[in-house]
């Protein structure tokens, strides 16, 4: 599986650039085909498979990332630790682990499935639509971060109170609260009651 930025094309064996394909799914998450990445996000959006990762440190703080300014979709906004799309046929768990390492330069020391959530979030700034069947993952990160500057503008570990303050002041991705709320039961199980999630 090629390791490339999520928005890039990857080269085929004959030297031409192949488009990034996403897995289209039905309302039950069953694969029904593929579509080119940007086309799948054009209004009204095509329902496709995605993943969202929430990693925490040993103090129970959530790792946020600010998306790089060069990204075509939601540049410069804050969001969860990592999110993206599996390649067609790639298991969501494998894609989540792969992209976390590609974007942040650190592999989770623990990663567990946390359910799925389906949503439709238009992005008013870009005009693109997040029509996603999203696989959720929670875990721990203990290694030092080495973010890829083409993917990540900044990172921050936050408590629930710090997140609430930041969320009131900064711009977050349109999908952030939807995926966080869906992952909360697994987050609470992972971090324990004292963390406050």
C-alpha positions as a Python dict, from the first residue, in 0.01 Angstrom:
ca = {
    (1, 'X'): (0, 0, 0),
    (2, 'X'): (156, 334, -99),
    (3, 'X'): (226, 583, 180),
    (4, 'X'): (128, 924, 49),
    (5, 'X'): (-47, 1234, 175),
    (6, 'X'): (-421, 1180, 168),
    (7, 'X'): (-477, 1453, -86),
    (8, 'X'): (-200, 1350, -325),
    (9, 'X'): (-214, 1115, -616),
    (10, 'X'): (16, 820, -618),
    (11, 'X'): (217, 698, -915),
    (12, 'X'): (141, 376, -1092),
    (13, 'X'): (407, 146, -1231),
    (14, 'X'): (402, 324, -1568),
    (15, 'X'): (480, 662, -1408),
    (16, 'X'): (135, 818, -1445),
    (17, 'X'): (-56, 954, -1147),
    (18, 'X'): (-348, 744, -1025),
    (19, 'X'): (-641, 921, -861),
    (20, 'X'): (-712, 855, -494),
    (21, 'X'): (-1020, 634, -478),
    (22, 'X'): (-1264, 609, -189),
    (23, 'X'): (-1492, 319, -105),
    (24, 'X'): (-1859, 403, -159),
    (25, 'X'): (-2097, 233, 84),
    (26, 'X'): (-2470, 195, 144),
    (27, 'X'): (-2648, 301, 464),
    (28, 'X'): (-2537, -23, 633),
    (29, 'X'): (-2170, 34, 549),
    (30, 'X'): (-2162, -232, 276),
    (31, 'X'): (-1924, -150, -9),
    (32, 'X'): (-2106, -70, -334),
    (33, 'X'): (-1830, 82, -548),
    (34, 'X'): (-1557, 345, -563),
    (35, 'X'): (-1530, 713, -653),
    (36, 'X'): (-1247, 960, -697),
    (37, 'X'): (-1185, 1145, -371),
    (38, 'X'): (-1272, 1500, -474),
    (39, 'X'): (-1575, 1384, -677),
    (40, 'X'): (-1713, 1200, -371),
    (41, 'X'): (-1705, 1527, -176),
    (42, 'X'): (-1881, 1741, -440),
    (43, 'X'): (-2241, 1834, -348),
    (44, 'X'): (-2459, 1653, -263),
    (45, 'X'): (-2177, 1413, -169),
    (46, 'X'): (-2152, 1037, -211),
    (47, 'X'): (-2168, 821, 100),
    (48, 'X'): (-1820, 678, 154),
    (49, 'X'): (-1614, 499, 417),
    (50, 'X'): (-1402, 710, 651),
    (51, 'X'): (-1234, 684, 989),
    (52, 'X'): (-1168, 912, 1286),
    (53, 'X'): (-903, 858, 1553),
    (54, 'X'): (-897, 1000, 1907),
    (55, 'X'): (-567, 949, 2087),
    (56, 'X'): (-499, 1040, 2448),
    (57, 'X'): (-189, 1079, 2660),
    (58, 'X'): (-137, 907, 2995),
    (59, 'X'): (-309, 1200, 3174),
    (60, 'X'): (-627, 1147, 2971),
    (61, 'X'): (-580, 1456, 2753),
    (62, 'X'): (-706, 1443, 2393),
    (63, 'X'): (-459, 1504, 2111),
    (64, 'X'): (-600, 1760, 1868),
    (65, 'X'): (-450, 1854, 1536),
    (66, 'X'): (-483, 2174, 1341),
    (67, 'X'): (-509, 2086, 974),
    (68, 'X'): (-234, 2230, 754),
    (69, 'X'): (-317, 2546, 562),
    (70, 'X'): (-233, 2374, 232),
    (71, 'X'): (-508, 2112, 261),
    (72, 'X'): (-784, 2144, 2),
    (73, 'X'): (-1058, 2060, 253),
    (74, 'X'): (-1102, 2244, 585),
    (75, 'X'): (-752, 2397, 594),
    (76, 'X'): (-635, 2554, 919),
    (77, 'X'): (-919, 2423, 1135),
    (78, 'X'): (-879, 2216, 1450),
    (79, 'X'): (-1003, 1859, 1454),
    (80, 'X'): (-958, 1521, 1617),
    (81, 'X'): (-622, 1343, 1627),
    (82, 'X'): (-647, 1199, 1277),
    (83, 'X'): (-915, 1132, 1018),
    (84, 'X'): (-921, 1007, 663),
    (85, 'X'): (-1037, 741, 424),
    (86, 'X'): (-928, 380, 379),
    (87, 'X'): (-810, 278, 34),
    (88, 'X'): (-1064, 49, -137),
    (89, 'X'): (-1029, -292, 26),
    (90, 'X'): (-816, -159, 315),
    (91, 'X'): (-948, -236, 663),
    (92, 'X'): (-1049, 83, 850),
    (93, 'X'): (-832, -20, 1148),
    (94, 'X'): (-525, -54, 924),
    (95, 'X'): (-600, 278, 754),
    (96, 'X'): (-639, 454, 1090),
    (97, 'X'): (-304, 323, 1214),
    (98, 'X'): (-133, 404, 882),
    (99, 'X'): (-260, 760, 855),
    (100, 'X'): (-190, 837, 1222),
    (101, 'X'): (174, 750, 1163),
    (102, 'X'): (189, 933, 827),
    (103, 'X'): (39, 1254, 966),
    (104, 'X'): (183, 1263, 1318),
    (105, 'X'): (500, 1053, 1294),
    (106, 'X'): (395, 838, 1591),
    (107, 'X'): (210, 509, 1611),
    (108, 'X'): (-59, 456, 1875),
    (109, 'X'): (54, 235, 2163),
    (110, 'X'): (-308, 122, 2185),
    (111, 'X'): (-587, 152, 1928),
    (112, 'X'): (-937, 12, 1970),
    (113, 'X'): (-1257, 24, 1768),
    (114, 'X'): (-1521, 262, 1907),
    (115, 'X'): (-1820, 207, 1678),
    (116, 'X'): (-1941, 390, 1368),
    (117, 'X'): (-2135, 706, 1293),
    (118, 'X'): (-2302, 820, 973),
    (119, 'X'): (-2333, 1192, 896),
    (120, 'X'): (-2380, 1452, 627),
    (121, 'X'): (-2188, 1776, 695),
    (122, 'X'): (-2157, 2043, 424),
    (123, 'X'): (-1849, 2264, 465),
    (124, 'X'): (-1962, 2624, 408),
    (125, 'X'): (-1612, 2752, 329),
    (126, 'X'): (-1512, 2499, 60),
    (127, 'X'): (-1859, 2399, -61),
    (128, 'X'): (-1759, 2033, -20),
    (129, 'X'): (-1978, 1778, 157),
    (130, 'X'): (-1875, 1519, 414),
    (131, 'X'): (-2121, 1237, 346),
    (132, 'X'): (-1952, 966, 551),
    (133, 'X'): (-1992, 629, 714),
    (134, 'X'): (-1722, 682, 974),
    (135, 'X'): (-1537, 413, 1171),
    (136, 'X'): (-1426, 545, 1511),
    (137, 'X'): (-1109, 451, 1701),
    (138, 'X'): (-972, 550, 2040),
    (139, 'X'): (-629, 488, 2180),
    (140, 'X'): (-314, 605, 2351),
    (141, 'X'): (-7, 781, 2216),
    (142, 'X'): (313, 768, 2419),
    (143, 'X'): (580, 834, 2154),
    (144, 'X'): (703, 1184, 2068),
    (145, 'X'): (513, 1342, 1778),
    (146, 'X'): (684, 1429, 1449),
    (147, 'X'): (399, 1588, 1249),
    (148, 'X'): (418, 1610, 869),
    (149, 'X'): (391, 1987, 801),
    (150, 'X'): (202, 1920, 476),
    (151, 'X'): (-74, 1755, 680),
    (152, 'X'): (-60, 1912, 1027),
    (153, 'X'): (-24, 2278, 1117),
    (154, 'X'): (-11, 2232, 1493),
    (155, 'X'): (-101, 1990, 1772),
    (156, 'X'): (-230, 2026, 2127),
    (157, 'X'): (-320, 1795, 2415),
    (158, 'X'): (-635, 1920, 2591),
    (159, 'X'): (-852, 1837, 2890),
    (160, 'X'): (-1232, 1853, 2845),
    (161, 'X'): (-1235, 2204, 2997),
    (162, 'X'): (-953, 2320, 2767),
    (163, 'X'): (-1134, 2171, 2468),
    (164, 'X'): (-1454, 2358, 2556),
    (165, 'X'): (-1260, 2684, 2581),
    (166, 'X'): (-1073, 2624, 2254),
    (167, 'X'): (-1392, 2514, 2076),
    (168, 'X'): (-1559, 2842, 2174),
    (169, 'X'): (-1269, 3051, 2042),
    (170, 'X'): (-1123, 2862, 1743),
    (171, 'X'): (-1266, 2713, 1425),
    (172, 'X'): (-1311, 2334, 1428),
    (173, 'X'): (-1394, 2093, 1149),
    (174, 'X'): (-1762, 2055, 1067),
    (175, 'X'): (-1755, 1688, 1169),
    (176, 'X'): (-1558, 1721, 1495),
    (177, 'X'): (-1839, 1730, 1752),
    (178, 'X'): (-2036, 1459, 1570),
    (179, 'X'): (-1750, 1211, 1579),
    (180, 'X'): (-1643, 1306, 1934),
    (181, 'X'): (-1994, 1262, 2070),
    (182, 'X'): (-2027, 924, 1895),
    (183, 'X'): (-1691, 810, 2039),
    (184, 'X'): (-1755, 935, 2395),
    (185, 'X'): (-1861, 598, 2547),
    (186, 'X'): (-1536, 439, 2429),
    (187, 'X'): (-1338, 750, 2530),
    (188, 'X'): (-1478, 730, 2885),
    (189, 'X'): (-1398, 360, 2903),
    (190, 'X'): (-1041, 426, 2790),
    (191, 'X'): (-963, 733, 3002),
    (192, 'X'): (-1164, 658, 3317),
    (193, 'X'): (-1399, 882, 3514),
    (194, 'X'): (-1131, 1116, 3648),
    (195, 'X'): (-1044, 1244, 3298),
    (196, 'X'): (-1392, 1396, 3271),
    (197, 'X'): (-1485, 1296, 2918),
}
